[in-house]
XYZ file of C-alpha atoms in Angstrom:
95
model
C 16.676 162.316 70.032
C 18.378 162.950 73.573
C 20.615 166.272 74.456
C 23.544 165.639 77.318
C 24.875 169.542 78.723
C 27.335 169.337 80.991
C 29.313 172.749 82.057
C 32.552 172.218 83.868
C 35.300 174.426 84.708
C 38.886 172.530 83.559
C 42.132 173.349 84.650
C 44.016 172.653 81.413
C 41.568 172.740 78.585
C 43.918 172.058 75.622
C 45.067 169.126 77.831
C 41.343 168.706 77.273
C 41.054 168.484 74.080
C 43.931 166.755 73.226
C 41.956 164.012 75.064
C 38.872 164.739 73.332
C 39.269 162.138 70.574
C 39.782 160.014 73.417
C 37.336 160.062 74.950
C 34.305 159.776 71.664
C 36.790 157.003 70.272
C 35.802 154.998 73.657
C 31.522 156.853 73.008
C 31.330 155.315 69.375
C 32.808 152.170 70.717
C 30.253 151.599 73.432
C 27.524 153.138 72.143
C 27.710 152.894 68.727
C 24.505 153.912 66.673
C 22.975 155.196 70.403
C 25.464 157.639 69.794
C 25.236 160.872 67.521
C 27.310 163.454 67.588
C 29.211 165.390 70.179
C 30.599 168.695 70.275
C 32.773 170.672 73.148
C 32.321 174.550 73.404
C 34.279 177.017 75.951
C 31.570 179.984 76.838
C 32.354 183.542 77.749
C 33.211 183.538 81.208
C 35.587 181.101 80.845
C 33.684 177.386 81.420
C 33.497 174.628 79.076
C 30.354 173.536 77.515
C 29.775 169.345 76.540
C 26.684 168.963 74.219
C 26.511 165.477 73.166
C 23.439 163.937 71.231
C 22.504 160.909 71.230
C 19.733 159.092 70.159
C 17.981 157.960 72.697
C 17.616 158.499 76.454
C 17.905 155.037 78.105
C 21.791 155.157 76.334
C 22.579 159.133 77.487
C 21.935 157.467 80.973
C 23.729 154.869 80.493
C 26.480 155.998 79.858
C 26.907 159.226 81.996
C 26.878 156.568 84.520
C 29.735 154.641 83.008
C 32.318 156.088 80.931
C 33.417 158.900 83.537
C 34.660 155.342 85.413
C 35.839 154.013 82.307
C 40.352 153.541 82.385
C 39.988 154.986 78.726
C 38.473 157.666 79.473
C 40.731 158.754 82.535
C 42.547 161.158 81.343
C 39.807 162.904 79.688
C 37.750 163.321 83.485
C 41.179 163.790 85.261
C 41.074 167.597 83.551
C 37.351 168.046 84.998
C 37.668 169.966 88.564
C 33.952 171.544 88.969
C 30.771 170.634 86.949
C 29.032 172.903 87.436
C 25.630 171.542 85.975
C 24.210 168.422 83.522
C 21.211 167.439 82.227
C 19.529 165.090 79.842
C 16.585 166.948 77.774
C 14.340 165.014 75.460
C 14.922 166.802 71.392
C 11.115 168.185 70.362
C 13.537 169.429 67.156
C 16.128 169.696 64.872
C 16.887 171.751 61.886
């Protein structure tokens, strides 16, 4: 399993959240069972975090390359004004 972590700023958290279902649907459609789950969070400093669980690193890296340019996801990515950090990590343990 691979965890994808992205922390970013948005110009409109409500509009970003409204576009989230379309993004998640696109991830499910394009990556099937390689896409496991997604969580959108707001940190205490107001920045947004996107935490996505993937079945493996290859799918995570492929999606990170493909999805931002995908027209079906454009409205979600248009709300992102600055990306602070993006990482992939191997999941060692889950409970």
